[in-house]
PDB file of C-alpha atoms in Angstrom:
ATOM      1  CA  MET A 139      -7.138 -17.480   9.606  1.00 90.00           C
ATOM      2  CA  HIS A 140      -5.452 -18.608  12.683  1.00 92.00           C
ATOM      3  CA  PHE A 141      -5.063 -16.152  15.812  1.00 95.00           C
ATOM      4  CA  VAL A 142      -1.672 -15.389  17.702  1.00 95.00           C
ATOM      5  CA  LYS A 143      -0.873 -13.297  20.982  1.00 96.00           C
ATOM      6  CA  ALA A 144       1.269 -10.278  19.841  1.00 95.00           C
ATOM      7  CA  LYS A 145       4.106  -9.273  21.807  1.00 95.00           C
ATOM      8  CA  GLY A 146       4.109  -5.822  20.554  1.00 95.00           C
ATOM      9  CA  ILE A 147       1.987  -3.870  17.604  1.00 96.00           C
ATOM     10  CA  LEU A 148       3.301  -0.144  17.258  1.00 96.00           C
ATOM     11  CA  SER A 149       6.920  -0.547  15.559  1.00 94.00           C
ATOM     12  CA  SER A 150       9.617   1.952  16.144  1.00 93.00           C
ATOM     13  CA  SER A 151       8.769   4.072  12.963  1.00 95.00           C
ATOM     14  CA  ASN A 152       5.086   4.117  14.166  1.00 97.00           C
ATOM     15  CA  GLY A 153       3.721   1.418  11.979  1.00 97.00           C
ATOM     16  CA  ILE A 154       1.424  -1.056  12.698  1.00 97.00           C
ATOM     17  CA  ASN A 155      -0.035  -4.373  11.064  1.00 94.00           C
ATOM     18  CA  MET A 156      -3.040  -6.025  12.775  1.00 95.00           C
ATOM     19  CA  TYR A 157      -2.800  -8.913  10.266  1.00 95.00           C
ATOM     20  CA  ARG A 158      -0.143 -11.184   8.616  1.00 92.00           C
ATOM     21  CA  GLY A 159      -0.433 -12.668   5.383  1.00 91.00           C
ATOM     22  CA  CYS A 160      -2.700 -11.778   2.553  1.00 92.00           C
ATOM     23  CA  SER A 161      -5.910 -13.255   0.577  1.00 93.00           C
ATOM     24  CA  HIS A 162      -5.695 -10.459  -2.831  1.00 95.00           C
ATOM     25  CA  GLY A 163      -3.695 -13.091  -4.428  1.00 95.00           C
ATOM     26  CA  CYS A 164      -1.231 -10.442  -6.170  1.00 96.00           C
ATOM     27  CA  ILE A 165       1.417 -12.398  -8.369  1.00 97.00           C
ATOM     28  CA  TYR A 166       3.785 -10.157  -7.449  1.00 96.00           C
ATOM     29  CA  CYS A 167       3.516  -9.521  -3.730  1.00 94.00           C
ATOM     30  CA  ASP A 168       6.927  -9.007  -1.935  1.00 93.00           C
ATOM     31  CA  SER A 169       5.689  -9.876   1.480  1.00 91.00           C
ATOM     32  CA  ARG A 170       5.639 -13.543   0.671  1.00 91.00           C
ATOM     33  CA  SER A 171       9.437 -13.222   0.783  1.00 91.00           C
ATOM     34  CA  LEU A 172      11.189 -15.451   3.054  1.00 90.00           C
ATOM     35  CA  CYS A 173      12.994 -12.895   4.993  1.00 87.00           C
ATOM     36  CA  TYR A 174       9.825 -11.767   6.225  1.00 85.00           C
ATOM     37  CA  HIS A 175       9.081 -14.902   7.917  1.00 82.00           C
ATOM     38  CA  VAL A 176       4.987 -14.469   7.324  1.00 82.00           C
ATOM     39  CA  ALA A 177       4.198 -17.956   5.807  1.00 70.00           C
ATOM     40  CA  GLU A 178       6.322 -20.200   8.886  1.00 69.00           C
ATOM     41  CA  ASP A 179       5.478 -23.856  10.133  1.00 65.00           C
ATOM     42  CA  GLY A 180       4.158 -24.819   6.489  1.00 69.00           C
ATOM     43  CA  ARG A 181       1.185 -22.539   6.600  1.00 77.00           C
ATOM     44  CA  ASP A 182      -0.059 -20.737   3.318  1.00 88.00           C
ATOM     45  CA  PHE A 183       0.570 -16.796   2.924  1.00 89.00           C
ATOM     46  CA  GLU A 184      -3.538 -16.788   2.500  1.00 89.00           C
ATOM     47  CA  ASP A 185      -3.840 -18.363   6.358  1.00 92.00           C
ATOM     48  CA  ILE A 186      -3.997 -14.728   7.958  1.00 94.00           C
ATOM     49  CA  GLU A 187      -2.642 -14.634  11.128  1.00 93.00           C
ATOM     50  CA  VAL A 188      -4.760 -12.118  13.307  1.00 96.00           C
ATOM     51  CA  LYS A 189      -3.344 -10.612  16.392  1.00 96.00           C
ATOM     52  CA  GLU A 190      -5.976 -11.164  18.481  1.00 97.00           C
ATOM     53  CA  ASN A 191      -4.658  -8.556  21.227  1.00 98.00           C
ATOM     54  CA  ALA A 192      -3.951  -6.226  18.631  1.00 97.00           C
ATOM     55  CA  LEU A 193      -6.361  -3.233  19.718  1.00 98.00           C
ATOM     56  CA  GLU A 194      -5.358  -3.638  23.692  1.00 98.00           C
ATOM     57  CA  LEU A 195      -1.772  -3.244  22.791  1.00 98.00           C
ATOM     58  CA  LEU A 196      -2.445  -0.321  20.452  1.00 98.00           C
ATOM     59  CA  GLU A 197      -4.482   1.462  23.208  1.00 98.00           C
ATOM     60  CA  ALA A 198      -1.444   0.747  25.580  1.00 98.00           C
ATOM     61  CA  ALA A 199       0.975   1.815  23.072  1.00 97.00           C
ATOM     62  CA  LEU A 200      -0.855   5.438  21.998  1.00 98.00           C
ATOM     63  CA  LYS A 201      -1.433   6.023  25.785  1.00 97.00           C
ATOM     64  CA  ARG A 202       2.450   5.505  26.243  1.00 96.00           C
ATOM     65  CA  LYS A 203       3.444   8.185  23.707  1.00 96.00           C
ATOM     66  CA  LYS A 204       4.649  11.352  24.981  1.00 92.00           C
ATOM     67  CA  LYS A 205       3.878  13.118  21.538  1.00 95.00           C
ATOM     68  CA  LYS A 206       1.562  13.105  19.176  1.00 96.00           C
ATOM     69  CA  CYS A 207       2.542  11.594  15.499  1.00 97.00           C
ATOM     70  CA  MET A 208       1.414   9.746  12.498  1.00 98.00           C
ATOM     71  CA  ILE A 209       0.416   6.483  12.615  1.00 98.00           C
ATOM     72  CA  GLY A 210       0.923   4.188   9.546  1.00 98.00           C
ATOM     73  CA  THR A 211      -0.769   1.071   8.515  1.00 96.00           C
ATOM     74  CA  GLY A 212      -0.504  -1.356   5.615  1.00 91.00           C
ATOM     75  CA  ALA A 213       2.950  -1.714   4.984  1.00 86.00           C
ATOM     76  CA  MET A 214       3.207  -5.332   5.068  1.00 86.00           C
ATOM     77  CA  THR A 215      -0.627  -6.497   5.149  1.00 92.00           C
ATOM     78  CA  ASP A 216      -3.189  -4.999   3.251  1.00 96.00           C
ATOM     79  CA  PRO A 217      -5.402  -3.333   6.178  1.00 97.00           C
ATOM     80  CA  TYR A 218      -8.807  -4.170   4.399  1.00 97.00           C
ATOM     81  CA  ILE A 219      -8.234  -7.468   3.755  1.00 96.00           C
ATOM     82  CA  PRO A 220     -11.896  -9.551   3.310  1.00 95.00           C
ATOM     83  CA  LEU A 221     -11.661 -10.467   6.953  1.00 95.00           C
ATOM     84  CA  GLU A 222     -11.488  -6.965   8.233  1.00 97.00           C
ATOM     85  CA  TYR A 223     -15.213  -6.915   7.280  1.00 93.00           C
ATOM     86  CA  LYS A 224     -15.729  -9.589   9.795  1.00 95.00           C
ATOM     87  CA  LEU A 225     -13.554  -8.705  12.362  1.00 97.00           C
ATOM     88  CA  GLU A 226     -12.897  -4.659  12.300  1.00 98.00           C
ATOM     89  CA  TYR A 227      -9.569  -4.609  13.542  1.00 98.00           C
ATOM     90  CA  THR A 228      -8.600  -1.885  11.292  1.00 98.00           C
ATOM     91  CA  LYS A 229     -11.688   0.146  12.263  1.00 98.00           C
ATOM     92  CA  GLY A 230     -10.781  -0.181  15.826  1.00 98.00           C
ATOM     93  CA  ALA A 231      -7.394   0.818  15.301  1.00 98.00           C
ATOM     94  CA  LEU A 232      -8.367   3.942  13.671  1.00 98.00           C
ATOM     95  CA  GLU A 233     -11.227   4.632  16.631  1.00 98.00           C
ATOM     96  CA  LEU A 234      -8.025   4.503  18.980  1.00 98.00           C
ATOM     97  CA  ILE A 235      -6.389   6.660  16.819  1.00 98.00           C
ATOM     98  CA  GLU A 236      -8.966   9.251  16.668  1.00 98.00           C
ATOM     99  CA  LYS A 237      -9.641   8.961  20.707  1.00 98.00           C
ATOM    100  CA  TYR A 238      -6.104   9.876  21.380  1.00 98.00           C
ATOM    101  CA  GLY A 239      -5.441  12.262  18.851  1.00 97.00           C
ATOM    102  CA  PHE A 240      -3.125  10.819  16.576  1.00 98.00           C
ATOM    103  CA  GLY A 241      -3.042  11.209  12.565  1.00 98.00           C
ATOM    104  CA  VAL A 242      -2.891   8.334  10.098  1.00 98.00           C
ATOM    105  CA  CYS A 243      -1.825   6.997   6.717  1.00 98.00           C
ATOM    106  CA  VAL A 244      -3.222   4.227   5.658  1.00 98.00           C
ATOM    107  CA  GLN A 245      -2.193   2.046   2.792  1.00 97.00           C
ATOM    108  CA  THR A 246      -4.180  -0.271   0.687  1.00 98.00           C
ATOM    109  CA  LYS A 247      -5.601  -1.292  -2.742  1.00 97.00           C
ATOM    110  CA  SER A 248      -9.074  -2.064  -1.747  1.00 97.00           C
ATOM    111  CA  ASP A 249     -12.068   0.152  -2.193  1.00 98.00           C
ATOM    112  CA  ARG A 250     -13.361  -1.095   1.286  1.00 97.00           C
ATOM    113  CA  VAL A 251     -11.404   1.795   2.801  1.00 98.00           C
ATOM    114  CA  LEU A 252     -14.559   3.527   2.116  1.00 98.00           C
ATOM    115  CA  ARG A 253     -16.420   1.786   5.120  1.00 98.00           C
ATOM    116  CA  ASP A 254     -14.418   3.996   7.242  1.00 98.00           C
ATOM    117  CA  ILE A 255     -14.460   6.983   5.445  1.00 98.00           C
ATOM    118  CA  GLU A 256     -16.244   9.055   8.254  1.00 98.00           C
ATOM    119  CA  LEU A 257     -13.951   8.349  10.341  1.00 98.00           C
ATOM    120  CA  LEU A 258     -10.922   8.898   8.430  1.00 98.00           C
ATOM    121  CA  GLN A 259     -12.772  12.473   7.805  1.00 98.00           C
ATOM    122  CA  ARG A 260     -13.016  12.866  11.677  1.00 98.00           C
ATOM    123  CA  ILE A 261      -9.342  12.153  12.077  1.00 98.00           C
ATOM    124  CA  ASN A 262      -8.828  14.681   9.382  1.00 98.00           C
ATOM    125  CA  ASN A 263     -10.382  17.153  10.788  1.00 97.00           C
ATOM    126  CA  ARG A 264      -8.707  17.195  13.799  1.00 96.00           C
ATOM    127  CA  THR A 265      -5.121  16.351  12.708  1.00 97.00           C
ATOM    128  CA  LYS A 266      -4.365  14.292   9.039  1.00 97.00           C
ATOM    129  CA  ALA A 267      -5.788  11.171   7.710  1.00 98.00           C
ATOM    130  CA  VAL A 268      -3.980  10.252   4.215  1.00 98.00           C
ATOM    131  CA  VAL A 269      -4.949   7.347   2.215  1.00 98.00           C
ATOM    132  CA  GLN A 270      -2.368   5.719  -0.161  1.00 98.00           C
ATOM    133  CA  MET A 271      -4.097   3.564  -2.929  1.00 98.00           C
ATOM    134  CA  THR A 272      -1.460   1.252  -5.200  1.00 98.00           C
ATOM    135  CA  LEU A 273      -2.352   1.405  -8.823  1.00 98.00           C
ATOM    136  CA  THR A 274      -0.391  -1.003 -11.132  1.00 98.00           C
ATOM    137  CA  THR A 275      -2.351  -0.602 -14.505  1.00 98.00           C
ATOM    138  CA  ALA A 276      -4.816   1.103 -16.274  1.00 97.00           C
ATOM    139  CA  ASP A 277      -5.748  -2.158 -17.991  1.00 97.00           C
ATOM    140  CA  GLU A 278      -8.929  -3.879 -15.983  1.00 97.00           C
ATOM    141  CA  LYS A 279      -8.279  -7.348 -17.732  1.00 97.00           C
ATOM    142  CA  LEU A 280      -4.713  -7.176 -16.765  1.00 98.00           C
ATOM    143  CA  CYS A 281      -5.501  -6.187 -13.353  1.00 98.00           C
ATOM    144  CA  LYS A 282      -7.589  -9.130 -12.527  1.00 97.00           C
ATOM    145  CA  MET A 283      -4.482 -11.209 -13.504  1.00 97.00           C
ATOM    146  CA  LEU A 284      -2.060  -9.133 -11.346  1.00 98.00           C
ATOM    147  CA  GLU A 285      -4.312  -8.542  -8.398  1.00 97.00           C
ATOM    148  CA  PRO A 286      -7.097 -11.301  -8.556  1.00 97.00           C
ATOM    149  CA  LYS A 287      -8.873 -11.011  -5.462  1.00 96.00           C
ATOM    150  CA  VAL A 288      -8.884  -7.164  -4.887  1.00 97.00           C
ATOM    151  CA  CYS A 289     -11.165  -4.812  -6.645  1.00 97.00           C
ATOM    152  CA  GLY A 290     -10.262  -3.463  -9.634  1.00 97.00           C
ATOM    153  CA  THR A 291      -8.506  -0.023 -11.158  1.00 98.00           C
ATOM    154  CA  LYS A 292     -11.601   1.751 -11.782  1.00 98.00           C
ATOM    155  CA  LYS A 293     -13.033   0.978  -8.306  1.00 98.00           C
ATOM    156  CA  ARG A 294      -9.912   2.358  -6.642  1.00 98.00           C
ATOM    157  CA  PHE A 295     -10.007   5.364  -8.952  1.00 98.00           C
ATOM    158  CA  GLU A 296     -13.781   6.028  -7.923  1.00 98.00           C
ATOM    159  CA  ALA A 297     -12.745   5.628  -4.089  1.00 98.00           C
ATOM    160  CA  LEU A 298      -9.695   8.207  -4.314  1.00 98.00           C
ATOM    161  CA  LYS A 299     -12.325  10.413  -5.807  1.00 98.00           C
ATOM    162  CA  ARG A 300     -14.676  10.209  -3.090  1.00 98.00           C
ATOM    163  CA  LEU A 301     -12.105  10.346  -0.594  1.00 98.00           C
ATOM    164  CA  LYS A 302     -10.992  13.400  -2.236  1.00 98.00           C
ATOM    165  CA  ASP A 303     -14.508  14.828  -2.361  1.00 98.00           C
ATOM    166  CA  ALA A 304     -14.876  14.263   1.439  1.00 98.00           C
ATOM    167  CA  GLY A 305     -11.619  16.131   2.003  1.00 98.00           C
ATOM    168  CA  ILE A 306      -9.245  13.392   2.864  1.00 98.00           C
ATOM    169  CA  PRO A 307      -5.700  13.557   1.059  1.00 98.00           C
ATOM    170  CA  THR A 308      -4.664  10.711  -1.131  1.00 98.00           C
ATOM    171  CA  VAL A 309      -1.581   9.322  -2.596  1.00 98.00           C
ATOM    172  CA  VAL A 310      -1.097   6.940  -5.206  1.00 98.00           C
ATOM    173  CA  TRP A 311       1.593   4.175  -5.430  1.00 98.00           C
ATOM    174  CA  LEU A 312       2.906   3.281  -8.908  1.00 98.00           C
ATOM    175  CA  ASP A 313       4.306   0.233  -8.270  1.00 95.00           C
ATOM    176  CA  PRO A 314       5.147  -2.393  -8.915  1.00 97.00           C
ATOM    177  CA  ILE A 315       5.564  -1.945 -12.727  1.00 98.00           C
ATOM    178  CA  LEU A 316       6.679  -5.326 -14.393  1.00 98.00           C
ATOM    179  CA  PRO A 317       8.795  -5.695 -17.207  1.00 98.00           C
ATOM    180  CA  PHE A 318       7.550  -6.765 -20.321  1.00 98.00           C
ATOM    181  CA  ILE A 319       4.071  -6.860 -18.736  1.00 98.00           C
ATOM    182  CA  ASN A 320       2.675  -3.157 -17.571  1.00 98.00           C
ATOM    183  CA  ASP A 321       5.841  -1.116 -18.418  1.00 98.00           C
ATOM    184  CA  THR A 322       4.630   0.866 -21.404  1.00 98.00           C
ATOM    185  CA  LYS A 323       4.152   4.299 -21.973  1.00 98.00           C
ATOM    186  CA  GLU A 324       0.455   4.108 -22.500  1.00 98.00           C
ATOM    187  CA  ASN A 325      -0.073   2.458 -19.100  1.00 98.00           C
ATOM    188  CA  ILE A 326       2.091   4.964 -17.247  1.00 98.00           C
ATOM    189  CA  GLU A 327       0.050   7.703 -18.985  1.00 98.00           C
ATOM    190  CA  GLY A 328      -3.408   5.953 -18.036  1.00 98.00           C
ATOM    191  CA  ILE A 329      -2.514   5.465 -14.428  1.00 98.00           C
ATOM    192  CA  LEU A 330      -1.296   9.296 -14.055  1.00 98.00           C
ATOM    193  CA  GLU A 331      -4.640  10.553 -15.887  1.00 98.00           C
ATOM    194  CA  TYR A 332      -6.528   8.507 -13.346  1.00 98.00           C
ATOM    195  CA  CYS A 333      -4.507  10.197 -10.111  1.00 98.00           C
ATOM    196  CA  ALA A 334      -4.938  13.768 -11.818  1.00 98.00           C
ATOM    197  CA  GLU A 335      -8.525  13.463 -12.253  1.00 98.00           C
ATOM    198  CA  ALA A 336      -8.977  11.876  -8.529  1.00 98.00           C
ATOM    199  CA  GLY A 337      -6.993  15.177  -7.556  1.00 98.00           C
ATOM    200  CA  VAL A 338      -4.254  12.953  -5.671  1.00 98.00           C
ATOM    201  CA  TYR A 339      -1.604  15.065  -3.867  1.00 98.00           C
ATOM    202  CA  GLY A 340       1.257  12.734  -5.569  1.00 98.00           C
ATOM    203  CA  VAL A 341       2.395   9.754  -6.869  1.00 98.00           C
ATOM    204  CA  ILE A 342       5.205   7.645  -5.208  1.00 98.00           C
ATOM    205  CA  CYS A 343       7.447   6.203  -7.644  1.00 98.00           C
ATOM    206  CA  PHE A 344      10.705   4.067  -7.190  1.00 97.00           C
ATOM    207  CA  GLY A 345      11.358   3.185 -10.397  1.00 97.00           C
ATOM    208  CA  MET A 346       9.672   1.014 -13.053  1.00 98.00           C
ATOM    209  CA  GLY A 347      10.299  -2.390 -11.726  1.00 98.00           C
ATOM    210  CA  LEU A 348       9.816  -4.740  -9.139  1.00 97.00           C
ATOM    211  CA  THR A 349      11.597  -6.676  -6.328  1.00 96.00           C
ATOM    212  CA  LEU A 350      12.151 -10.357  -6.383  1.00 96.00           C
ATOM    213  CA  ARG A 351      13.658 -12.366  -3.359  1.00 95.00           C
ATOM    214  CA  ALA A 352      13.491 -16.042  -2.294  1.00 93.00           C
ATOM    215  CA  GLY A 353       9.987 -16.578  -1.743  1.00 92.00           C
ATOM    216  CA  ASN A 354       8.186 -14.427  -3.740  1.00 94.00           C
ATOM    217  CA  ARG A 355      10.267 -14.819  -7.177  1.00 96.00           C
ATOM    218  CA  GLU A 356       9.289 -18.304  -7.182  1.00 95.00           C
ATOM    219  CA  HIS A 357       5.260 -17.714  -6.274  1.00 95.00           C
ATOM    220  CA  PHE A 358       5.694 -14.642  -9.396  1.00 97.00           C
ATOM    221  CA  TYR A 359       7.555 -17.219 -11.897  1.00 97.00           C
ATOM    222  CA  LYS A 360       4.769 -19.613 -11.063  1.00 97.00           C
ATOM    223  CA  LYS A 361       1.917 -17.207 -12.194  1.00 97.00           C
ATOM    224  CA  LEU A 362       4.016 -16.134 -15.289  1.00 98.00           C
ATOM    225  CA  ASP A 363       4.030 -19.551 -16.307  1.00 98.00           C
ATOM    226  CA  GLU A 364       0.335 -19.529 -15.847  1.00 97.00           C
ATOM    227  CA  HIS A 365      -0.646 -16.534 -17.372  1.00 97.00           C
ATOM    228  CA  PHE A 366       2.253 -15.375 -19.612  1.00 98.00           C
ATOM    229  CA  PRO A 367       3.501 -18.414 -21.083  1.00 97.00           C
ATOM    230  CA  GLY A 368       7.460 -17.961 -22.226  1.00 98.00           C
ATOM    231  CA  LEU A 369       8.198 -14.909 -19.721  1.00 98.00           C
ATOM    232  CA  ARG A 370       9.417 -16.586 -16.909  1.00 97.00           C
ATOM    233  CA  GLU A 371      12.550 -17.669 -19.591  1.00 98.00           C
ATOM    234  CA  VAL A 372      12.948 -14.169 -20.683  1.00 98.00           C
ATOM    235  CA  TYR A 373      12.778 -12.601 -17.079  1.00 98.00           C
ATOM    236  CA  GLU A 374      15.582 -15.378 -15.864  1.00 97.00           C
ATOM    237  CA  ARG A 375      17.747 -14.950 -18.910  1.00 97.00           C
ATOM    238  CA  THR A 376      17.351 -10.934 -18.675  1.00 97.00           C
ATOM    239  CA  PHE A 377      17.702 -10.577 -14.859  1.00 96.00           C
ATOM    240  CA  GLY A 378      19.039 -13.945 -13.128  1.00 94.00           C
ATOM    241  CA  PHE A 379      18.511 -13.831  -9.678  1.00 93.00           C
ATOM    242  CA  LYS A 380      18.592  -9.781  -9.174  1.00 95.00           C
ATOM    243  CA  TYR A 381      16.811  -8.527  -6.154  1.00 95.00           C
ATOM    244  CA  GLU A 382      15.701  -5.209  -8.214  1.00 96.00           C
ATOM    245  CA  VAL A 383      14.536  -6.252 -11.372  1.00 97.00           C
ATOM    246  CA  ASN A 384      14.073  -2.929 -13.608  1.00 97.00           C
ATOM    247  CA  SER A 385      12.145  -2.195 -16.891  1.00 98.00           C
ATOM    248  CA  PRO A 386      14.409  -1.977 -19.835  1.00 97.00           C
ATOM    249  CA  ASP A 387      12.356   1.356 -20.768  1.00 98.00           C
ATOM    250  CA  ASN A 388      13.092   2.165 -17.303  1.00 98.00           C
ATOM    251  CA  SER A 389      14.906   5.795 -17.828  1.00 98.00           C
ATOM    252  CA  GLU A 390      12.198   6.724 -20.282  1.00 98.00           C
ATOM    253  CA  LEU A 391       9.301   5.775 -18.385  1.00 98.00           C
ATOM    254  CA  MET A 392      10.752   7.839 -15.229  1.00 98.00           C
ATOM    255  CA  ARG A 393      11.213  11.134 -17.260  1.00 98.00           C
ATOM    256  CA  LEU A 394       7.707  10.796 -18.315  1.00 98.00           C
ATOM    257  CA  PHE A 395       6.668  10.109 -15.012  1.00 98.00           C
ATOM    258  CA  HIS A 396       7.904  13.281 -13.704  1.00 98.00           C
ATOM    259  CA  ARG A 397       7.031  15.199 -16.891  1.00 98.00           C
ATOM    260  CA  ARG A 398       3.540  14.162 -17.029  1.00 98.00           C
ATOM    261  CA  CYS A 399       3.130  14.539 -13.026  1.00 98.00           C
ATOM    262  CA  GLY A 400       4.680  17.961 -13.070  1.00 98.00           C
ATOM    263  CA  LYS A 401       2.062  19.124 -15.777  1.00 98.00           C
ATOM    264  CA  TYR A 402      -0.943  18.144 -13.848  1.00 98.00           C
ATOM    265  CA  GLY A 403       0.660  19.570 -10.637  1.00 98.00           C
ATOM    266  CA  MET A 404       0.998  16.143  -8.641  1.00 98.00           C
ATOM    267  CA  ALA A 405       3.978  15.943  -5.856  1.00 98.00           C
ATOM    268  CA  HIS A 406       6.251  13.270  -7.588  1.00 98.00           C
ATOM    269  CA  ARG A 407       9.526  13.638  -5.570  1.00 98.00           C
ATOM    270  CA  ASN A 408       9.249  10.644  -3.141  1.00 98.00           C
ATOM    271  CA  GLU A 409      10.902  12.542  -0.162  1.00 98.00           C
ATOM    272  CA  ASP A 410       8.559  15.507  -0.543  1.00 98.00           C
ATOM    273  CA  ILE A 411       5.669  13.220  -0.461  1.00 98.00           C
ATOM    274  CA  PHE A 412       6.905  11.000   2.484  1.00 98.00           C
ATOM    275  CA  GLY A 413       7.797  14.081   4.273  1.00 97.00           C
ATOM    276  CA  TYR A 414       3.880  15.539   4.000  1.00 97.00           C
ATOM    277  CA  MET A 415       2.442  12.232   4.892  1.00 97.00           C
ATOM    278  CA  TYR A 416       4.207  11.810   7.777  1.00 95.00           C
ATOM    279  CA  ARG A 417       4.189  15.489   9.370  1.00 96.00           C
ATOM    280  CA  PHE A 418       1.747  15.502  12.096  1.00 97.00           C
ATOM    281  CA  GLU A 419      -0.765  18.372  12.134  1.00 94.00           C
ATOM    282  CA  ASP A 420      -2.553  19.464  14.937  1.00 92.00           C
ATOM    283  CA  LYS A 421      -5.247  21.727  12.953  1.00 87.00           C
ATOM    284  CA  ASN A 422      -6.112  23.279  16.301  1.00 82.00           C
ATOM    285  CA  MET A 423      -2.748  24.176  17.672  1.00 72.00           C
ATOM    286  CA  GLY A 424      -0.932  24.575  14.343  1.00 52.00           C
ATOM    287  CA  GLU A 425       1.762  22.209  15.528  1.00 48.00           C
ATOM    288  CA  GLN A 426       3.895  20.163  13.399  1.00 52.00           C
ATOM    289  CA  LEU A 427       5.730  17.015  14.495  1.00 51.00           C
ATOM    290  CA  SER A 428       7.935  14.515  12.626  1.00 51.00           C
ATOM    291  CA  PHE A 429       6.400  11.133  11.943  1.00 48.00           C
ATOM    292  CA  PHE A 430       9.368   9.934  14.076  1.00 48.00           C
ATOM    293  CA  ASP A 431       8.798  11.661  17.180  1.00 49.00           C
ATOM    294  CA  ILE A 432       7.988   9.386  20.077  1.00 45.00           C
TER     295      ILE A 432
END
């Protein structure tokens, strides 16, 4: 890891990232794309950049805001990478969010989020705290290939159940679905059964596929050669240099996705789920504000 002084921490859309880079090792990670400039100056993507003044910047930003809103974290770097247990920047951010009366949307694929369950409860009792969990496969063996340095699907499922029992609303990202790997009816059904049993509010899915850009494409193909010999050539022949890489069964699987979510009573229209997650609620006043109010 290395430390930097950040110039700002809260984005125009009220998102924060306390760290840059990630150590989860997911073979498909879009954050590796060169356009994000995460691994610059020859540094490895796994060499985590820690914004040492992040909490001071966040507190100053929250003090300045005229209206309360939802604060999002985890869009670029998982807020619960292993370093978080040592540094506790994410925990500090949640404490500031609670202190100043804001809501929060946390996006992760780690059951380490359970460390902060009581803090999330306190935020949720006053406003709203939503935990978003990524699920890609119901197959534990495959999960360790795709996401080798983070907890498996079953542990994420157990975390979702504990969060639900604590009254904290949850959302699942069904993403990414890798063509010729986890784009099967059995996998989609298995994930949605987990979601239903865990009582998630909704499931976000932008299609049965993934994105490949310069930076993450090369890493992904290297991992295909390692785990799925011969599949790289299939990708190159089928997709070329396309940015959006969709499963040949995308239409059928999306119909299955919407049908099963409807059957289980889970929200499955992305715009509805985002509208719910980023609508600020003051449970004492009954006031609702948009995520984009500043």
